[in-house]
Tab-separated table of C-alpha atoms in Angstrom:
chain	number	residue	atom	x	y	z
P	3	MET	CA	0.000	0.000	0.000
P	4	MET	CA	1.052	3.614	-0.440
P	5	ASP	CA	1.519	5.988	2.463
P	6	MET	CA	-1.727	6.299	4.391
P	7	THR	CA	-2.468	10.008	4.575
P	8	ALA	CA	-5.879	11.160	5.764
P	9	LEU	CA	-8.183	12.418	3.019
P	10	ASP	CA	-10.373	14.621	5.197
P	11	LEU	CA	-13.253	12.160	5.176
P	12	GLN	CA	-14.827	12.530	8.587
P	13	HIS	CA	-17.252	9.664	8.078
P	14	LEU	CA	-14.319	7.301	7.501
P	15	THR	CA	-12.454	8.246	10.686
P	16	PRO	CA	-13.671	6.197	13.662
P	17	VAL	CA	-14.491	7.828	16.969
P	18	LEU	CA	-11.724	7.247	19.527
P	19	ARG	CA	-12.698	4.700	22.184
P	20	PRO	CA	-10.853	3.292	25.182
P	21	VAL	CA	-9.073	-0.014	24.535
P	22	PRO	CA	-10.954	-2.955	26.158
P	23	ASP	CA	-9.205	-4.553	29.108
P	24	THR	CA	-9.579	-8.150	27.995
P	25	LYS	CA	-9.240	-8.055	24.222
P	26	PRO	CA	-6.750	-5.911	22.314
P	27	ALA	CA	-8.113	-3.474	19.752
P	28	VAL	CA	-6.968	-4.385	16.261
P	29	SER	CA	-6.209	-2.492	13.071
P	30	VAL	CA	-6.167	-4.464	9.812
P	31	VAL	CA	-4.187	-2.934	6.949
P	32	GLY	CA	-5.389	-3.969	3.513
P	33	LEU	CA	-9.046	-4.907	3.044
P	34	GLY	CA	-8.709	-7.534	0.337
P	35	TYR	CA	-9.617	-11.196	0.867
P	36	VAL	CA	-7.445	-11.800	3.924
P	37	GLY	CA	-7.965	-8.365	5.449
P	38	ALA	CA	-11.741	-8.255	5.022
P	39	VAL	CA	-12.172	-11.758	6.439
P	40	SER	CA	-9.808	-11.016	9.339
P	41	THR	CA	-11.704	-7.815	10.127
P	42	ALA	CA	-15.074	-9.558	10.231
P	43	CYS	CA	-13.958	-12.661	12.112
P	44	LEU	CA	-11.835	-10.871	14.727
P	45	ALA	CA	-14.787	-8.579	15.445
P	46	SER	CA	-17.000	-11.649	15.857
P	47	LEU	CA	-14.573	-12.803	18.567
P	48	GLY	CA	-15.146	-9.547	20.463
P	49	HIS	CA	-12.252	-7.402	19.256
P	50	ARG	CA	-12.793	-3.807	18.207
P	51	VAL	CA	-11.382	-3.674	14.686
P	52	VAL	CA	-10.386	-0.732	12.507
P	53	GLY	CA	-10.073	-1.626	8.829
P	54	VAL	CA	-7.560	0.402	6.843
P	55	ASP	CA	-7.145	0.776	3.086
P	56	ILE	CA	-6.214	3.457	0.565
P	57	ASP	CA	-9.215	2.370	-1.516
P	58	LEU	CA	-11.964	4.650	-0.228
P	59	GLU	CA	-14.706	2.517	-1.768
P	60	LYS	CA	-13.552	-0.492	0.255
P	61	CYS	CA	-13.410	1.642	3.397
P	62	GLU	CA	-16.942	2.860	2.853
P	63	GLN	CA	-18.207	-0.667	2.223
P	64	ILE	CA	-16.559	-2.041	5.367
P	65	ALA	CA	-17.793	0.915	7.429
P	66	GLN	CA	-21.337	0.190	6.222
P	67	GLY	CA	-21.052	-3.536	6.911
P	68	VAL	CA	-20.997	-4.458	3.222
P	69	SER	CA	-18.582	-7.080	1.897
P	70	PRO	CA	-16.250	-5.747	-0.830
P	71	ILE	CA	-15.811	-9.276	-2.225
P	72	HIS	CA	-17.871	-12.376	-2.957
P	73	GLU	CA	-17.235	-14.640	0.045
P	74	LYS	CA	-19.697	-16.856	1.910
P	75	ASP	CA	-20.973	-15.387	5.235
P	76	LEU	CA	-18.594	-12.409	5.099
P	77	GLY	CA	-21.317	-9.806	4.537
P	78	LYS	CA	-23.316	-11.109	7.481
P	79	LEU	CA	-20.333	-10.916	9.864
P	80	LEU	CA	-19.342	-7.434	8.692
P	81	SER	CA	-22.908	-6.180	9.134
P	82	GLU	CA	-23.085	-7.628	12.647
P	83	GLY	CA	-19.703	-6.098	13.513
P	84	VAL	CA	-20.815	-2.645	12.435
P	85	GLU	CA	-24.159	-2.989	14.256
P	86	ASN	CA	-22.290	-3.985	17.415
P	87	ASP	CA	-20.004	-0.959	17.088
P	88	LEU	CA	-16.958	-3.217	16.714
P	89	ILE	CA	-16.014	-2.486	13.082
P	90	THR	CA	-15.026	0.853	11.617
P	91	ALA	CA	-12.815	1.838	8.667
P	92	THR	CA	-10.419	4.596	7.704
P	93	ASP	CA	-7.780	5.477	5.135
P	94	ASP	CA	-5.489	6.860	7.859
P	95	LEU	CA	-3.129	4.054	8.917
P	96	THR	CA	-1.135	6.220	11.322
P	97	TRP	CA	-4.324	7.140	13.185
P	98	ALA	CA	-5.414	3.501	13.277
P	99	VAL	CA	-2.090	2.426	14.811
P	100	ARG	CA	-2.401	5.053	17.529
P	101	ASP	CA	-5.960	3.927	18.298
P	102	THR	CA	-5.263	0.173	18.503
P	103	ASP	CA	-2.994	-2.317	20.234
P	104	VAL	CA	-2.276	-4.775	17.421
P	105	THR	CA	-1.888	-4.122	13.687
P	106	PHE	CA	-2.341	-6.932	11.169
P	107	VAL	CA	-0.682	-6.200	7.822
P	108	SER	CA	-2.484	-7.863	4.922
P	109	VAL	CA	-1.354	-5.715	2.006
P	110	GLY	CA	-0.698	-7.140	-1.444
P	111	THR	CA	2.605	-8.825	-2.294
P	112	PRO	CA	2.351	-9.195	-6.084
P	113	THR	CA	5.044	-10.579	-8.348
P	114	ALA	CA	7.780	-8.092	-9.253
P	115	ALA	CA	9.162	-7.690	-12.782
P	116	ASP	CA	12.047	-10.081	-12.011
P	117	GLY	CA	9.717	-12.822	-10.695
P	118	GLY	CA	10.409	-12.080	-7.033
P	119	CYS	CA	8.251	-10.340	-4.451
P	120	ASP	CA	7.196	-6.705	-4.857
P	121	TYR	CA	7.801	-5.036	-1.470
P	122	ARG	CA	6.359	-1.583	-2.240
P	123	TYR	CA	3.127	-1.992	-0.314
P	124	ILE	CA	4.892	-3.523	2.686
P	125	GLU	CA	7.396	-0.674	2.781
P	126	ALA	CA	4.683	1.983	2.498
P	127	ALA	CA	2.645	0.391	5.282
P	128	ALA	CA	5.750	0.108	7.488
P	129	ARG	CA	6.445	3.830	7.109
P	130	SER	CA	2.955	4.807	8.251
P	131	ILE	CA	3.050	2.259	11.079
P	132	GLY	CA	6.366	3.721	12.217
P	133	VAL	CA	4.852	7.195	12.401
P	134	GLY	CA	1.947	5.857	14.451
P	135	ILE	CA	4.176	3.975	16.906
P	136	ALA	CA	6.308	7.084	17.357
P	137	GLN	CA	3.217	8.929	18.588
P	138	LYS	CA	2.215	6.436	21.308
P	139	SER	CA	3.779	5.200	24.525
P	140	ASP	CA	2.053	1.806	24.807
P	141	PHE	CA	3.618	-1.416	23.554
P	142	HIS	CA	2.296	-2.069	20.052
P	143	VAL	CA	2.320	-5.357	18.153
P	144	VAL	CA	2.707	-5.499	14.351
P	145	VAL	CA	1.668	-8.784	12.766
P	146	MET	CA	2.581	-9.564	9.185
P	147	ARG	CA	-0.031	-11.720	7.476
P	148	CYS	CA	1.186	-11.462	3.867
P	149	SER	CA	2.950	-14.137	1.840
P	150	ILE	CA	6.583	-13.010	1.760
P	151	PRO	CA	10.060	-14.544	1.362
P	152	PRO	CA	11.754	-15.589	4.625
P	153	GLY	CA	13.620	-12.658	6.121
P	154	THR	CA	11.228	-9.985	4.817
P	155	THR	CA	9.553	-9.206	8.147
P	156	LEU	CA	12.827	-8.610	9.992
P	157	GLY	CA	14.864	-7.483	7.004
P	158	VAL	CA	12.454	-5.117	5.243
P	159	MET	CA	9.511	-4.130	7.443
P	160	ALA	CA	10.970	-4.017	10.971
P	161	PRO	CA	13.984	-1.782	10.126
P	162	ILE	CA	11.684	0.805	8.534
P	163	ILE	CA	9.446	0.856	11.610
P	164	GLU	CA	12.449	1.193	13.942
P	165	LYS	CA	14.007	3.979	11.892
P	166	ILE	CA	10.843	6.064	11.570
P	167	SER	CA	9.504	5.470	15.079
P	168	GLY	CA	12.873	5.873	16.794
P	169	LYS	CA	11.915	2.935	19.007
P	170	ALA	CA	13.378	-0.516	19.604
P	171	MET	CA	11.786	-3.733	18.395
P	172	GLY	CA	11.200	-6.136	21.264
P	173	ALA	CA	11.225	-3.393	23.875
P	174	ASP	CA	8.877	-0.689	22.580
P	175	PHE	CA	7.005	-2.712	19.993
P	176	GLY	CA	6.742	-6.347	18.953
P	177	VAL	CA	6.750	-7.934	15.523
P	178	ALA	CA	5.171	-11.237	14.540
P	179	PHE	CA	4.379	-13.262	11.449
P	180	ASN	CA	1.048	-15.083	11.433
P	181	PRO	CA	0.432	-16.887	8.116
P	182	GLU	CA	-3.168	-17.328	7.069
P	183	PHE	CA	-4.499	-20.591	5.706
P	184	LEU	CA	-7.780	-19.337	4.266
P	185	ARG	CA	-9.201	-20.836	1.111
P	186	GLU	CA	-11.171	-18.376	-0.984
P	187	GLY	CA	-14.827	-19.374	-1.081
P	188	VAL	CA	-14.714	-20.952	2.393
P	189	ALA	CA	-12.428	-18.418	4.094
P	190	VAL	CA	-14.790	-17.625	6.969
P	191	ALA	CA	-15.261	-21.292	7.811
P	192	ASP	CA	-11.482	-21.793	7.648
P	193	PHE	CA	-10.926	-18.927	10.100
P	194	TYR	CA	-13.066	-20.671	12.719
P	195	ALA	CA	-11.639	-24.135	12.005
P	196	PRO	CA	-8.024	-23.579	10.920
P	197	PRO	CA	-5.848	-26.524	9.854
P	198	LYS	CA	-3.189	-24.998	12.096
P	199	THR	CA	-2.332	-21.640	13.652
P	200	VAL	CA	1.283	-20.509	13.462
P	201	VAL	CA	2.779	-17.493	15.220
P	202	GLY	CA	6.372	-16.455	14.691
P	203	ALA	CA	7.440	-13.622	16.996
P	204	THR	CA	10.413	-11.513	18.063
P	205	ASP	CA	9.754	-12.030	21.768
P	206	ASP	CA	7.635	-14.027	24.213
P	207	ARG	CA	5.369	-11.109	25.061
P	208	THR	CA	4.410	-10.603	21.422
P	209	ALA	CA	3.915	-14.327	20.891
P	210	ARG	CA	1.548	-14.547	23.880
P	211	ILE	CA	-0.510	-11.533	22.761
P	212	VAL	CA	-1.045	-12.891	19.251
P	213	ALA	CA	-1.548	-16.526	20.301
P	214	ARG	CA	-4.175	-15.511	22.873
P	215	MET	CA	-6.211	-13.792	20.141
P	216	PHE	CA	-6.645	-17.134	18.367
P	217	ASP	CA	-7.380	-19.219	21.467
P	218	PRO	CA	-11.156	-19.209	20.771
P	219	VAL	CA	-10.625	-20.995	17.425
P	220	ASP	CA	-7.455	-23.012	18.117
P	221	GLU	CA	-6.204	-24.153	21.507
P	222	ASN	CA	-2.987	-25.522	20.003
P	223	VAL	CA	-1.288	-22.473	18.544
P	224	ILE	CA	2.186	-23.250	17.195
P	225	THR	CA	4.800	-20.658	18.169
P	226	THR	CA	8.090	-20.461	16.301
P	227	SER	CA	10.599	-18.041	14.800
P	228	ILE	CA	9.458	-15.412	12.322
P	229	GLU	CA	11.608	-16.869	9.541
P	230	THR	CA	10.129	-20.335	10.078
P	231	ALA	CA	6.593	-18.977	10.035
P	232	GLU	CA	7.324	-17.079	6.815
P	233	MET	CA	8.688	-20.226	5.170
P	234	VAL	CA	5.765	-22.372	6.352
P	235	LYS	CA	3.364	-20.241	4.322
P	236	TYR	CA	5.421	-20.600	1.162
P	237	VAL	CA	6.020	-24.314	1.672
P	238	ASP	CA	2.314	-24.965	2.205
P	239	ASN	CA	1.315	-23.209	-1.004
P	240	VAL	CA	4.158	-24.652	-3.078
P	241	TRP	CA	3.118	-28.122	-1.866
P	242	HIS	CA	-0.482	-27.470	-2.875
P	243	ALA	CA	0.750	-26.399	-6.316
P	244	ALA	CA	2.924	-29.524	-6.522
P	245	LYS	CA	-0.054	-31.754	-5.702
P	246	VAL	CA	-2.179	-30.215	-8.462
P	247	CYS	CA	0.560	-30.700	-11.070
P	248	PHE	CA	1.306	-34.235	-9.866
P	249	ALA	CA	-2.316	-35.335	-10.160
P	250	ASN	CA	-2.653	-33.741	-13.592
P	251	GLU	CA	0.497	-35.459	-14.858
P	252	VAL	CA	-0.898	-38.774	-13.572
P	253	GLY	CA	-4.045	-38.085	-15.584
P	254	ARG	CA	-2.123	-37.264	-18.770
P	255	LEU	CA	-0.058	-40.436	-18.354
P	256	CYS	CA	-3.026	-42.702	-17.590
P	257	LYS	CA	-5.270	-41.625	-20.439
P	258	PRO	CA	-3.253	-42.989	-23.416
P	259	LEU	CA	-2.619	-46.196	-21.434
P	260	GLY	CA	-6.343	-46.782	-21.014
P	261	VAL	CA	-6.121	-46.481	-17.225
P	262	ASP	CA	-8.792	-44.591	-15.278
P	263	SER	CA	-6.831	-41.864	-13.555
P	264	HIS	CA	-9.539	-41.268	-10.954
P	265	ASP	CA	-9.516	-44.934	-9.964
P	266	VAL	CA	-5.745	-44.653	-9.563
P	267	MET	CA	-5.906	-41.512	-7.471
P	268	ASP	CA	-8.888	-42.705	-5.424
P	269	ILE	CA	-6.693	-45.558	-4.231
P	270	PHE	CA	-3.632	-43.329	-3.847
P	271	VAL	CA	-5.338	-40.837	-1.515
P	272	GLN	CA	-6.584	-43.537	0.842
P	273	ASP	CA	-3.081	-43.452	2.307
P	274	THR	CA	-3.637	-40.451	4.570
P	275	LYS	CA	-0.634	-41.348	6.706
P	276	LEU	CA	1.975	-40.814	3.980
P	277	ASN	CA	0.187	-39.078	1.138
P	278	LEU	CA	-1.456	-36.425	3.336
P	279	SER	CA	-4.579	-34.553	2.245
P	280	PRO	CA	-6.554	-35.555	-0.849
P	281	TYR	CA	-7.759	-31.970	-1.324
P	282	TYR	CA	-5.696	-31.171	-4.430
P	283	LEU	CA	-4.997	-34.706	-5.579
P	284	LYS	CA	-7.547	-35.101	-8.323
P	285	PRO	CA	-6.708	-34.836	-12.020
P	286	GLY	CA	-8.484	-31.714	-13.191
P	287	PHE	CA	-7.389	-28.345	-14.418
P	288	ALA	CA	-4.391	-26.130	-13.771
P	289	TYR	CA	-3.742	-24.298	-10.526
P	290	GLY	CA	-4.320	-20.558	-10.395
P	291	GLY	CA	-5.418	-17.738	-8.099
P	292	SER	CA	-3.660	-15.078	-6.095
P	293	CYS	CA	-1.352	-17.416	-4.123
P	294	LEU	CA	-0.062	-20.550	-5.822
P	295	PRO	CA	1.302	-19.120	-9.117
P	296	LYS	CA	2.977	-16.144	-7.479
P	297	GLU	CA	4.469	-18.143	-4.636
P	298	VAL	CA	5.802	-20.894	-6.883
P	299	ARG	CA	7.557	-18.128	-8.844
P	300	ALA	CA	8.779	-16.536	-5.621
P	301	VAL	CA	10.294	-19.760	-4.237
P	302	ALA	CA	11.931	-20.522	-7.591
P	303	HIS	CA	13.318	-16.980	-7.548
P	304	ILE	CA	14.708	-17.473	-4.047
P	305	GLY	CA	16.483	-20.665	-5.118
P	306	ASP	CA	17.938	-18.933	-8.152
P	307	LYS	CA	19.218	-15.995	-6.120
P	308	ILE	CA	20.987	-18.192	-3.575
P	309	GLY	CA	22.257	-20.686	-6.118
P	310	VAL	CA	20.156	-23.672	-4.978
P	311	ASP	CA	18.868	-25.980	-7.728
P	312	ILE	CA	15.190	-26.880	-7.138
P	313	PRO	CA	14.121	-28.350	-10.499
P	314	MET	CA	10.720	-29.682	-9.420
P	315	ILE	CA	9.568	-26.331	-8.082
P	316	GLN	CA	11.056	-24.543	-11.088
P	317	ALA	CA	9.224	-26.967	-13.384
P	318	LEU	CA	5.805	-26.522	-11.750
P	319	GLY	CA	4.994	-23.495	-13.883
P	320	GLN	CA	6.057	-25.382	-17.019
P	321	SER	CA	3.868	-28.354	-16.092
P	322	ASN	CA	0.937	-26.064	-15.329
P	323	ALA	CA	1.392	-24.225	-18.634
P	324	ALA	CA	1.444	-27.561	-20.498
P	325	HIS	CA	-1.862	-28.487	-18.886
P	326	ILE	CA	-3.394	-25.163	-19.891
P	327	ALA	CA	-2.056	-25.550	-23.430
P	328	ARG	CA	-3.560	-29.042	-23.694
P	329	ALA	CA	-6.990	-27.698	-22.700
P	330	ALA	CA	-6.798	-25.096	-25.474
P	331	GLU	CA	-5.637	-27.749	-27.962
P	332	MET	CA	-8.558	-30.024	-27.093
P	333	VAL	CA	-11.033	-27.223	-27.766
P	334	LEU	CA	-9.389	-26.216	-31.047
P	335	GLU	CA	-9.361	-29.873	-32.162
P	336	THR	CA	-13.179	-29.873	-32.032
P	337	GLY	CA	-13.284	-27.209	-34.744
P	338	ALA	CA	-15.762	-25.170	-32.701
P	339	GLN	CA	-16.500	-21.625	-33.810
P	340	LYS	CA	-18.508	-20.754	-30.679
P	341	VAL	CA	-17.362	-21.854	-27.221
P	342	ALA	CA	-19.071	-21.446	-23.854
P	343	VAL	CA	-16.934	-21.284	-20.703
P	344	LEU	CA	-18.771	-22.214	-17.506
P	345	GLY	CA	-16.733	-20.747	-14.633
P	346	ALA	CA	-14.114	-18.036	-15.115
P	347	ALA	CA	-12.777	-17.446	-11.591
P	348	PHE	CA	-9.813	-19.584	-10.602
P	349	LYS	CA	-12.123	-21.655	-8.364
P	350	PRO	CA	-15.833	-21.833	-7.458
P	351	GLY	CA	-17.270	-19.636	-4.712
P	352	THR	CA	-15.155	-16.574	-5.479
P	353	ASP	CA	-15.037	-13.743	-8.026
P	354	ASP	CA	-11.227	-13.785	-8.112
P	355	LEU	CA	-9.908	-13.774	-11.696
P	356	ARG	CA	-6.263	-13.334	-10.748
P	357	GLU	CA	-4.197	-15.873	-12.699
P	358	SER	CA	-7.254	-17.994	-13.401
P	359	PRO	CA	-5.903	-20.619	-15.818
P	360	ILE	CA	-9.013	-20.660	-17.999
P	361	LEU	CA	-8.253	-17.055	-18.967
P	362	GLU	CA	-5.142	-18.269	-20.783
P	363	VAL	CA	-7.318	-20.752	-22.681
P	364	ILE	CA	-9.845	-18.033	-23.533
P	365	ALA	CA	-7.043	-15.778	-24.781
P	366	THR	CA	-5.691	-18.560	-27.016
P	367	LEU	CA	-9.140	-19.289	-28.424
P	368	SER	CA	-9.791	-15.601	-29.068
P	369	ASP	CA	-6.466	-15.275	-30.889
P	370	ALA	CA	-7.550	-18.217	-33.079
P	371	GLY	CA	-10.776	-16.443	-34.038
P	372	VAL	CA	-13.105	-18.490	-31.824
P	373	ALA	CA	-16.073	-16.625	-30.334
P	374	VAL	CA	-16.166	-17.145	-26.548
P	375	SER	CA	-19.062	-16.576	-24.142
P	376	VAL	CA	-18.372	-16.756	-20.380
P	377	HIS	CA	-20.724	-17.536	-17.503
P	378	ASP	CA	-19.772	-17.482	-13.823
P	379	THR	CA	-22.135	-17.617	-10.864
P	380	ALA	CA	-20.071	-15.076	-8.882
P	381	ILE	CA	-18.860	-12.687	-11.610
P	382	THR	CA	-21.021	-9.876	-12.968
P	383	GLN	CA	-20.585	-6.641	-14.883
P	384	ASP	CA	-19.824	-5.015	-11.513
P	385	THR	CA	-16.792	-7.231	-10.798
P	386	ASN	CA	-13.588	-5.198	-10.543
P	387	ILE	CA	-11.744	-6.787	-13.477
P	388	GLU	CA	-9.479	-3.776	-13.984
P	389	GLY	CA	-8.362	-3.754	-10.338
P	390	GLN	CA	-7.475	-7.432	-10.507
P	391	LEU	CA	-5.473	-6.810	-13.669
P	392	ALA	CA	-3.362	-4.186	-11.897
P	393	TYR	CA	-2.386	-6.711	-9.203
P	394	VAL	CA	-1.071	-9.333	-11.647
P	395	ARG	CA	0.555	-7.163	-14.295
P	396	HIS	CA	3.718	-9.318	-14.150
P	397	GLY	CA	2.034	-12.656	-13.643
P	398	SER	CA	-1.116	-13.207	-15.733
P	399	PRO	CA	-0.734	-12.637	-19.478
P	400	GLY	CA	-4.179	-14.074	-20.166
P	401	LEU	CA	-5.923	-11.559	-17.931
P	402	GLN	CA	-3.879	-8.736	-19.425
P	403	ARG	CA	-4.762	-9.761	-22.979
P	404	LEU	CA	-8.458	-10.082	-22.110
P	405	ALA	CA	-8.725	-7.000	-19.912
P	406	SER	CA	-10.563	-4.909	-22.489
P	407	ASP	CA	-12.641	-7.775	-23.927
P	408	LEU	CA	-13.578	-10.032	-21.002
P	409	ARG	CA	-16.433	-7.882	-19.736
P	410	GLY	CA	-18.042	-8.099	-23.187
P	411	MET	CA	-17.804	-11.903	-23.110
P	412	LEU	CA	-19.741	-12.214	-19.849
P	413	SER	CA	-23.251	-13.639	-20.087
P	414	GLU	CA	-25.882	-13.852	-17.350
P	415	ASP	CA	-28.151	-16.218	-19.298
P	416	LEU	CA	-26.790	-19.711	-18.650
P	417	ALA	CA	-29.291	-21.545	-20.847
P	418	GLN	CA	-28.653	-19.270	-23.819
P	419	THR	CA	-24.887	-19.456	-23.318
P	420	VAL	CA	-24.960	-23.255	-23.451
P	421	GLN	CA	-27.463	-23.539	-26.303
P	422	GLU	CA	-25.554	-21.191	-28.629
P	423	ALA	CA	-22.173	-22.889	-28.174
P	424	ASP	CA	-20.634	-25.608	-30.331
P	425	THR	CA	-18.309	-26.718	-27.528
P	426	ILE	CA	-18.607	-26.169	-23.782
P	427	ILE	CA	-15.710	-25.902	-21.332
P	428	LEU	CA	-16.780	-26.861	-17.818
P	429	CYS	CA	-14.548	-25.271	-15.152
P	430	HIS	CA	-16.701	-25.218	-11.999
P	431	PRO	CA	-18.722	-28.141	-10.549
P	432	HIS	CA	-21.929	-26.184	-9.956
P	433	GLN	CA	-25.260	-28.009	-9.842
P	434	SER	CA	-26.725	-25.387	-12.182
P	435	TYR	CA	-24.096	-26.307	-14.769
P	436	GLN	CA	-24.877	-29.981	-14.427
P	437	ASP	CA	-28.578	-29.230	-14.951
P	438	ALA	CA	-27.854	-27.079	-18.015
P	439	LEU	CA	-25.622	-29.708	-19.608
P	440	SER	CA	-28.264	-32.401	-19.161
P	441	HIS	CA	-30.349	-30.600	-21.806
P	442	VAL	CA	-27.696	-30.208	-24.515
P	443	ALA	CA	-27.179	-33.737	-25.858
P	444	GLY	CA	-24.785	-33.923	-28.779
P	445	LYS	CA	-22.581	-30.987	-27.844
P	446	THR	CA	-18.925	-31.542	-27.060
P	447	VAL	CA	-18.020	-30.841	-23.427
P	448	ILE	CA	-14.441	-30.366	-22.265
P	449	ASP	CA	-14.946	-31.213	-18.590
P	450	LEU	CA	-12.042	-29.889	-16.508
P	451	VAL	CA	-13.602	-30.946	-13.182
P	452	ARG	CA	-15.237	-34.319	-14.048
P	453	LEU	CA	-18.610	-33.138	-12.827
P	454	THR	CA	-20.586	-36.419	-12.729
P	455	SER	CA	-21.052	-39.582	-14.724
P	456	ASP	CA	-24.597	-38.396	-15.577
P	457	VAL	CA	-23.140	-35.705	-17.829
P	458	GLN	CA	-21.099	-38.346	-19.635
P	459	ASP	CA	-24.285	-40.330	-20.355
P	460	THR	CA	-25.984	-37.481	-22.209
P	461	THR	CA	-23.194	-35.570	-23.962
P	462	HIS	CA	-19.810	-36.164	-25.564
P	463	VAL	CA	-17.566	-35.446	-22.576
P	464	ASN	CA	-13.791	-35.418	-22.561
P	465	GLY	CA	-11.206	-34.420	-19.961
P	466	ILE	CA	-7.495	-33.716	-20.115
P	467	GLY	CA	-6.665	-36.671	-17.869
P	468	TRP	CA	-9.624	-39.000	-18.460
């Protein structure tokens, strides 16, 4: 984020209140997916929360209890937080730091031009936080919640805060790293039932303050060093990306051999002791979204910078691109002149288009002269496509190429979209899509999610790995 200077908007500046004795007051910097969910859920646990963002529209939405994104149950929690006088919003980060005890930093960490992490928003937030800490005498805790390379919290953010505030980390203020493990679409549910809670901190006092905040949802908080906590977040997401590519390569290998890849993987995932979670281990489509592509690039970049050869991680992007290319090839092989895409976001239950792999397919089809119509249950003409493009300017060529055309491809009439198409690409396993496809016998369906066997009985269905 850029420096948070007040914009003379009185209705966006919360009224100063005394800090509760039992629960620290919290400021959340960056009101995107992680920040908005953290704001709503922390307020539901009884914390007074001040949301902070340079985007005045987001601030106004949060202040009115309206969700700025499509996320299950988020609007309800935000509305309740505002009604209970626990949620407010402002564009003045320095003010918010002075008025709270703990600051969660959830600003964007997009891919830089060289493939690494872009630190601009972290640095800008740190400067404003430093000014705020300089103006208060109480011990303040700063909690990083962004995905960043190990060493960033103590090597980039903390020195800026110390320099500007003139105060000492560990004595006058604490710093922690608390990775989030929230899946878009079910982020609220994940907050209340986390797979794990990790807190890396500079000192015991900071660790206790942050860990205590999550006691209501996790009695077994893991405390560790900041560098370890930073790396855990990257390792988790790189592993998820690895699982997607592994399952897809199994599918591509099985198909020409006449082996049912889902039978293979159904047996494989029964080993939960060694093979871990089955969540990503299904042959399907490519990985995408705001985390996995950027963090695979970031970890590969780290290895390159320190001279460590990590060929599997470096090859994940190549494997993912091959899967995307095969999807486009399969559509072009049908000779279709009109194609319907059912599901444009990178996964169901969200309106997030950032690095959605189907966008690369759509771009390829458009370049080949194929007319494409797109339907998504969560994306409308009001979706902020341009804002998402700005975030991934170095990471999503498909979204960049479609930026000016995608809105014109969107259709709200599912039945018409399906009926007018020669070939249908199924990207999301929605019941409405299954119902629509049951009435279009004879059309070719490229099923990237293997919806159900019923669809296969009524239409010509084909997948990349089955």
